[in-house]
PDB file of C-alpha atoms and ligand atoms in Angstrom:
ATOM      1  CA  MET A   1      33.906 245.369 -38.445  1.00  0.00           C
ATOM      2  CA  PRO A   2      31.225 243.075 -36.854  1.00  0.00           C
ATOM      3  CA  LYS A   3      29.865 244.286 -33.523  1.00  0.00           C
ATOM      4  CA  ALA A   4      30.791 242.144 -30.422  1.00  0.00           C
ATOM      5  CA  ALA A   5      27.903 240.153 -29.085  1.00  0.00           C
ATOM      6  CA  PRO A   6      26.353 241.848 -25.977  1.00  0.00           C
ATOM      7  CA  LEU A   7      27.190 240.196 -22.636  1.00  0.00           C
ATOM      8  CA  SER A   8      23.533 239.743 -21.853  1.00  0.00           C
ATOM      9  CA  PRO A   9      20.264 240.861 -23.422  1.00  0.00           C
ATOM     10  CA  PRO A  10      19.287 244.438 -22.644  1.00  0.00           C
ATOM     11  CA  LEU A  11      16.390 244.980 -20.270  1.00  0.00           C
ATOM     12  CA  SER A  12      14.087 245.868 -23.188  1.00  0.00           C
ATOM     13  CA  GLU A  13      14.552 242.263 -24.375  1.00  0.00           C
ATOM     14  CA  ALA A  14      14.040 240.574 -21.006  1.00  0.00           C
ATOM     15  CA  PRO A  15      12.220 237.248 -21.301  1.00  0.00           C
ATOM     16  CA  GLY A  16       8.694 236.460 -19.952  1.00  0.00           C
ATOM     17  CA  ALA A  17       5.656 238.602 -19.425  1.00  0.00           C
ATOM     18  CA  VAL A  18       4.861 241.285 -16.747  1.00  0.00           C
ATOM     19  CA  LEU A  19       3.264 239.608 -13.793  1.00  0.00           C
ATOM     20  CA  ILE A  20       3.328 242.575 -11.415  1.00  0.00           C
ATOM     21  CA  SER A  21       3.732 246.031 -12.744  1.00  0.00           C
ATOM     22  CA  ARG A  22       5.737 248.862 -11.213  1.00  0.00           C
ATOM     23  CA  PRO A  23       2.667 250.841 -10.030  1.00  0.00           C
ATOM     24  CA  GLU A  24       1.257 247.655  -8.433  1.00  0.00           C
ATOM     25  CA  ILE A  25       4.575 247.031  -6.613  1.00  0.00           C
ATOM     26  CA  ASP A  26       4.769 250.629  -5.299  1.00  0.00           C
ATOM     27  CA  LYS A  27       1.152 250.549  -4.094  1.00  0.00           C
ATOM     28  CA  ARG A  28       1.626 247.311  -2.218  1.00  0.00           C
ATOM     29  CA  VAL A  29       4.967 248.304  -0.714  1.00  0.00           C
ATOM     30  CA  GLY A  30       3.253 251.386   0.771  1.00  0.00           C
ATOM     31  CA  GLU A  31       0.427 249.237   2.180  1.00  0.00           C
ATOM     32  CA  LEU A  32       2.961 246.816   3.744  1.00  0.00           C
ATOM     33  CA  ALA A  33       4.887 249.741   5.325  1.00  0.00           C
ATOM     34  CA  ARG A  34       1.665 250.897   7.008  1.00  0.00           C
ATOM     35  CA  GLU A  35       0.813 247.338   8.175  1.00  0.00           C
ATOM     36  CA  ILE A  36       4.340 246.858   9.625  1.00  0.00           C
ATOM     37  CA  ARG A  37       4.387 250.269  11.323  1.00  0.00           C
ATOM     38  CA  ALA A  38       1.112 249.399  13.125  1.00  0.00           C
ATOM     39  CA  ARG A  39       2.760 246.287  14.541  1.00  0.00           C
ATOM     40  CA  TYR A  40       5.862 248.085  15.884  1.00  0.00           C
ATOM     41  CA  LEU A  41       4.361 251.212  17.470  1.00  0.00           C
ATOM     42  CA  ASP A  42       5.623 250.241  20.914  1.00  0.00           C
ATOM     43  CA  LEU A  43       9.349 249.709  20.037  1.00  0.00           C
ATOM     44  CA  ASP A  44      11.882 250.057  22.857  1.00  0.00           C
ATOM     45  CA  SER A  45      14.777 250.258  20.360  1.00  0.00           C
ATOM     46  CA  PRO A  46      15.100 251.000  16.621  1.00  0.00           C
ATOM     47  CA  LEU A  47      13.848 248.121  14.459  1.00  0.00           C
ATOM     48  CA  ILE A  48      16.465 246.245  12.518  1.00  0.00           C
ATOM     49  CA  LEU A  49      15.554 245.629   8.908  1.00  0.00           C
ATOM     50  CA  LEU A  50      17.495 242.559   7.826  1.00  0.00           C
ATOM     51  CA  CYS A  51      18.151 242.537   4.161  1.00  0.00           C
ATOM     52  CA  ILE A  52      18.497 238.997   2.764  1.00  0.00           C
ATOM     53  CA  LEU A  53      21.025 239.549   0.000  1.00  0.00           C
ATOM     54  CA  LYS A  54      20.901 239.904  -2.813  1.00  0.00           C
ATOM     55  CA  GLY A  55      17.315 239.483  -3.876  1.00  0.00           C
ATOM     56  CA  SER A  56      15.788 241.843  -1.251  1.00  0.00           C
ATOM     57  CA  MET A  57      17.878 244.925  -1.939  1.00  0.00           C
ATOM     58  CA  PHE A  58      15.345 246.818  -4.061  1.00  0.00           C
ATOM     59  CA  PHE A  59      12.365 245.798  -1.958  1.00  0.00           C
ATOM     60  CA  LEU A  60      14.116 246.744   1.259  1.00  0.00           C
ATOM     61  CA  SER A  61      15.259 250.167  -0.033  1.00  0.00           C
ATOM     62  CA  ASP A  62      11.711 251.067  -1.146  1.00  0.00           C
ATOM     63  CA  LEU A  63      10.089 249.622   2.003  1.00  0.00           C
ATOM     64  CA  ALA A  64      12.523 251.370   4.377  1.00  0.00           C
ATOM     65  CA  ARG A  65      11.829 254.791   2.817  1.00  0.00           C
ATOM     66  CA  GLN A  66       8.055 254.273   3.294  1.00  0.00           C
ATOM     67  CA  LEU A  67       8.381 252.997   6.837  1.00  0.00           C
ATOM     68  CA  ASP A  68       7.855 255.775   9.327  1.00  0.00           C
ATOM     69  CA  LEU A  69       9.754 254.167  12.256  1.00  0.00           C
ATOM     70  CA  PRO A  70      13.295 254.502  13.705  1.00  0.00           C
ATOM     71  CA  LEU A  71      15.270 251.747  12.110  1.00  0.00           C
ATOM     72  CA  GLU A  72      18.689 250.353  11.295  1.00  0.00           C
ATOM     73  CA  ILE A  73      19.632 248.200   8.290  1.00  0.00           C
ATOM     74  CA  GLU A  74      21.720 245.048   8.421  1.00  0.00           C
ATOM     75  CA  CYS A  75      22.550 242.557   5.708  1.00  0.00           C
ATOM     76  CA  ILE A  76      23.008 238.785   5.564  1.00  0.00           C
ATOM     77  CA  ALA A  77      23.645 236.689   2.474  1.00  0.00           C
ATOM     78  CA  VAL A  78      22.558 233.163   1.743  1.00  0.00           C
ATOM     79  CA  ARG A  79      22.508 231.063  -1.353  1.00  0.00           C
ATOM     80  CA  SER A  80      20.221 228.142  -2.371  1.00  0.00           C
ATOM     81  CA  TYR A  81      19.215 228.522  -5.985  1.00  0.00           C
ATOM     82  CA  GLU A  82      21.020 227.397  -9.121  1.00  0.00           C
ATOM     83  CA  GLY A  83      19.269 228.513 -12.342  1.00  0.00           C
ATOM     84  CA  LYS A  84      15.577 227.957 -11.829  1.00  0.00           C
ATOM     85  CA  GLU A  85      15.888 225.164  -9.252  1.00  0.00           C
ATOM     86  CA  SER A  86      16.249 225.307  -5.446  1.00  0.00           C
ATOM     87  CA  THR A  87      19.072 223.071  -4.349  1.00  0.00           C
ATOM     88  CA  GLY A  88      17.300 222.529  -1.005  1.00  0.00           C
ATOM     89  CA  MET A  89      20.666 223.265   0.660  1.00  0.00           C
ATOM     90  CA  VAL A  90      20.980 226.708   2.213  1.00  0.00           C
ATOM     91  CA  GLU A  91      24.454 228.118   2.512  1.00  0.00           C
ATOM     92  CA  LEU A  92      25.426 231.168   4.645  1.00  0.00           C
ATOM     93  CA  VAL A  93      27.547 233.407   2.439  1.00  0.00           C
ATOM     94  CA  LYS A  94      27.803 236.463   4.722  1.00  0.00           C
ATOM     95  CA  ASP A  95      26.761 236.609   8.391  1.00  0.00           C
ATOM     96  CA  VAL A  96      25.440 239.651  10.263  1.00  0.00           C
ATOM     97  CA  SER A  97      28.060 241.955  11.739  1.00  0.00           C
ATOM     98  CA  MET A  98      26.086 243.700  14.483  1.00  0.00           C
ATOM     99  CA  PRO A  99      24.738 242.350  17.771  1.00  0.00           C
ATOM    100  CA  LEU A 100      21.045 241.356  17.522  1.00  0.00           C
ATOM    101  CA  ARG A 101      20.620 240.481  21.202  1.00  0.00           C
ATOM    102  CA  ASN A 102      17.507 242.113  22.683  1.00  0.00           C
ATOM    103  CA  ARG A 103      16.700 243.818  19.343  1.00  0.00           C
ATOM    104  CA  HIS A 104      13.599 243.570  17.188  1.00  0.00           C
ATOM    105  CA  VAL A 105      14.524 242.033  13.829  1.00  0.00           C
ATOM    106  CA  LEU A 106      12.314 242.176  10.678  1.00  0.00           C
ATOM    107  CA  MET A 107      13.724 239.864   8.004  1.00  0.00           C
ATOM    108  CA  VAL A 108      13.040 241.268   4.531  1.00  0.00           C
ATOM    109  CA  GLU A 109      12.869 238.618   1.812  1.00  0.00           C
ATOM    110  CA  ASP A 110      12.148 238.907  -1.885  1.00  0.00           C
ATOM    111  CA  ILE A 111      10.325 235.575  -2.218  1.00  0.00           C
ATOM    112  CA  VAL A 112       9.457 232.582  -0.031  1.00  0.00           C
ATOM    113  CA  ASP A 113       9.272 229.469  -2.161  1.00  0.00           C
ATOM    114  CA  THR A 114       9.928 226.096  -0.517  1.00  0.00           C
ATOM    115  CA  GLY A 115      10.598 227.868   2.766  1.00  0.00           C
ATOM    116  CA  GLU A 116      14.021 226.268   3.275  1.00  0.00           C
ATOM    117  CA  THR A 117      15.838 229.555   3.274  1.00  0.00           C
ATOM    118  CA  ILE A 118      13.552 231.133   5.834  1.00  0.00           C
ATOM    119  CA  ARG A 119      13.546 228.076   8.111  1.00  0.00           C
ATOM    120  CA  PHE A 120      17.411 228.199   8.046  1.00  0.00           C
ATOM    121  CA  LEU A 121      17.426 231.985   8.763  1.00  0.00           C
ATOM    122  CA  GLN A 122      14.820 231.888  11.490  1.00  0.00           C
ATOM    123  CA  GLU A 123      16.926 229.299  13.343  1.00  0.00           C
ATOM    124  CA  HIS A 124      20.186 231.109  12.652  1.00  0.00           C
ATOM    125  CA  ILE A 125      18.902 234.577  13.671  1.00  0.00           C
ATOM    126  CA  GLY A 126      17.174 233.051  16.732  1.00  0.00           C
ATOM    127  CA  GLN A 127      20.600 231.936  18.004  1.00  0.00           C
ATOM    128  CA  HIS A 128      21.497 235.644  18.356  1.00  0.00           C
ATOM    129  CA  ASN A 129      18.777 236.046  21.022  1.00  0.00           C
ATOM    130  CA  PRO A 130      16.836 238.929  19.535  1.00  0.00           C
ATOM    131  CA  SER A 131      13.687 240.197  21.316  1.00  0.00           C
ATOM    132  CA  SER A 132      11.580 239.311  18.313  1.00  0.00           C
ATOM    133  CA  VAL A 133      11.993 238.047  14.742  1.00  0.00           C
ATOM    134  CA  ARG A 134       9.338 238.661  12.101  1.00  0.00           C
ATOM    135  CA  LEU A 135       9.386 238.206   8.356  1.00  0.00           C
ATOM    136  CA  VAL A 136       8.105 240.343   5.458  1.00  0.00           C
ATOM    137  CA  THR A 137       8.259 238.901   1.943  1.00  0.00           C
ATOM    138  CA  LEU A 138       7.269 240.718  -1.219  1.00  0.00           C
ATOM    139  CA  LEU A 139       6.294 237.439  -2.893  1.00  0.00           C
ATOM    140  CA  SER A 140       5.183 234.056  -1.714  1.00  0.00           C
ATOM    141  CA  LYS A 141       4.670 230.837  -3.715  1.00  0.00           C
ATOM    142  CA  SER A 142       2.663 229.174  -0.986  1.00  0.00           C
ATOM    143  CA  SER A 143       1.729 226.179  -3.197  1.00  0.00           C
ATOM    144  CA  ARG A 144       5.434 225.216  -3.205  1.00  0.00           C
ATOM    145  CA  ARG A 145       5.988 225.196   0.539  1.00  0.00           C
ATOM    146  CA  VAL A 146       7.818 222.146   2.018  1.00  0.00           C
ATOM    147  CA  ARG A 147       8.681 223.840   5.274  1.00  0.00           C
ATOM    148  CA  ASP A 148       5.962 225.167   7.592  1.00  0.00           C
ATOM    149  CA  VAL A 149       7.339 228.658   8.121  1.00  0.00           C
ATOM    150  CA  SER A 150       5.444 231.592   9.537  1.00  0.00           C
ATOM    151  CA  VAL A 151       5.278 234.666   7.325  1.00  0.00           C
ATOM    152  CA  ASP A 152       4.086 237.819   9.127  1.00  0.00           C
ATOM    153  CA  PHE A 153       3.624 240.158   6.106  1.00  0.00           C
ATOM    154  CA  VAL A 154       3.158 239.094   2.467  1.00  0.00           C
ATOM    155  CA  GLY A 155       3.075 241.403  -0.564  1.00  0.00           C
ATOM    156  CA  PHE A 156       1.647 239.063  -3.195  1.00  0.00           C
ATOM    157  CA  ASP A 157       0.921 235.334  -3.297  1.00  0.00           C
ATOM    158  CA  ILE A 158       1.920 234.213  -6.749  1.00  0.00           C
ATOM    159  CA  PRO A 159       1.395 230.997  -8.761  1.00  0.00           C
ATOM    160  CA  ASN A 160       4.172 228.464  -9.260  1.00  0.00           C
ATOM    161  CA  ARG A 161       6.099 230.380 -11.935  1.00  0.00           C
ATOM    162  CA  PHE A 162       9.771 231.411 -11.992  1.00  0.00           C
ATOM    163  CA  VAL A 163       9.898 235.197 -11.704  1.00  0.00           C
ATOM    164  CA  ILE A 164      12.602 237.817 -12.349  1.00  0.00           C
ATOM    165  CA  GLY A 165      13.031 241.510 -11.766  1.00  0.00           C
ATOM    166  CA  TYR A 166      12.864 243.990  -8.814  1.00  0.00           C
ATOM    167  CA  GLY A 167      15.743 242.171  -7.225  1.00  0.00           C
ATOM    168  CA  LEU A 168      14.961 238.614  -8.368  1.00  0.00           C
ATOM    169  CA  ASP A 169      17.475 237.012 -10.705  1.00  0.00           C
ATOM    170  CA  LEU A 170      18.065 234.243 -13.134  1.00  0.00           C
ATOM    171  CA  ASP A 171      21.637 233.243 -12.665  1.00  0.00           C
ATOM    172  CA  GLY A 172      22.541 236.704 -11.457  1.00  0.00           C
ATOM    173  CA  LEU A 173      20.785 238.579 -14.269  1.00  0.00           C
ATOM    174  CA  TYR A 174      17.645 240.764 -14.510  1.00  0.00           C
ATOM    175  CA  ARG A 175      17.662 241.997 -10.927  1.00  0.00           C
ATOM    176  CA  ASN A 176      17.502 245.584 -12.249  1.00  0.00           C
ATOM    177  CA  LEU A 177      14.236 245.088 -14.138  1.00  0.00           C
ATOM    178  CA  PRO A 178      11.750 247.636 -12.655  1.00  0.00           C
ATOM    179  CA  GLU A 179       8.799 245.212 -12.697  1.00  0.00           C
ATOM    180  CA  ILE A 180       8.292 241.519 -11.967  1.00  0.00           C
ATOM    181  CA  ARG A 181       8.121 239.256 -14.938  1.00  0.00           C
ATOM    182  CA  ALA A 182       7.147 235.552 -15.063  1.00  0.00           C
ATOM    183  CA  LEU A 183       8.996 233.145 -17.326  1.00  0.00           C
ATOM    184  CA  ASP A 184       7.170 230.418 -19.282  1.00  0.00           C
TER     185      ASP A 184
HETATM  186  P1  IMP B   1      13.228 228.869  -0.772  1.00  0.00           P
HETATM  187  O1  IMP B   1      14.369 228.478   0.130  1.00  0.00           O
HETATM  188  O2  IMP B   1      12.882 227.672  -1.662  1.00  0.00           O
HETATM  189  O3  IMP B   1      12.029 229.375  -0.018  1.00  0.00           O
HETATM  190  O4  IMP B   1      13.699 229.854  -1.791  1.00  0.00           O
HETATM  191  C1  IMP B   1      13.985 231.136  -1.419  1.00  0.00           C
HETATM  192  C2  IMP B   1      14.960 231.776  -2.346  1.00  0.00           C
HETATM  193  O5  IMP B   1      15.051 231.218  -3.635  1.00  0.00           O
HETATM  194  C3  IMP B   1      14.544 233.208  -2.579  1.00  0.00           C
HETATM  195  O6  IMP B   1      15.070 234.047  -1.594  1.00  0.00           O
HETATM  196  C4  IMP B   1      15.054 233.510  -3.931  1.00  0.00           C
HETATM  197  O7  IMP B   1      16.417 233.982  -3.833  1.00  0.00           O
HETATM  198  C5  IMP B   1      15.080 232.191  -4.686  1.00  0.00           C
HETATM  199  N1  IMP B   1      13.896 232.046  -5.494  1.00  0.00           N
HETATM  200  C6  IMP B   1      12.791 231.283  -5.268  1.00  0.00           C
HETATM  201  N2  IMP B   1      11.913 231.396  -6.254  1.00  0.00           N
HETATM  202  C7  IMP B   1      12.416 232.242  -7.160  1.00  0.00           C
HETATM  203  C8  IMP B   1      11.957 232.811  -8.425  1.00  0.00           C
HETATM  204  O8  IMP B   1      10.857 232.500  -8.912  1.00  0.00           O
HETATM  205  N3  IMP B   1      12.782 233.651  -9.001  1.00  0.00           N
HETATM  206  C9  IMP B   1      14.012 234.042  -8.506  1.00  0.00           C
HETATM  207  N4  IMP B   1      14.481 233.552  -7.363  1.00  0.00           N
HETATM  208  C10 IMP B   1      13.715 232.671  -6.690  1.00  0.00           C
HETATM  209 MG1   MG B   2      16.349 235.742  -1.764  1.00  0.00          MG
END
């Protein structure tokens, strides 16, 4: 009997070439954790790490475990990409469910591309009257920026290539790749 076609290619057949290897990611995440800690040494309440779902889940879980600070974790979900193109329209899929008033919020993003998502979130989170809002992103495609957004901590500035892995997806797939790969 012929075998059924797999639903999606196995990870070993993921497209593209490795852009950032797992050891490079781990090293940089550790450095970011130390940079961030140094900025929050005088906290008056536990820091809130805001996971921007779904792309940031792996980055946040690694970063949080390297970050030697009292912290809480909250999630928010937005959508803007279809396939390899940003739609330019940011949609709130799931809002925060805890008060952010008078709290220090660090938004954790997988990648800042045009900046539309972050501009939307900075405004949205700002309406909750937090004490401070900062942003850490693992990746930045600064050459693609259309919105002038301030990014406090950047892991890697990358060229204008579509990337997958370590949380980043192509139509929902490949988030579980351990490294970051660039498509052609
Ligand atoms: P922006 O709103 O254009 O800055 O895009 C931000 C969001 O688009 C990110 O949070 C990602 O979810 C997605 N995105 C941008 N570039 C890539 C990419 O190269 N691979 C996968 N997702 C991406
Ligand atoms: Mg994202």
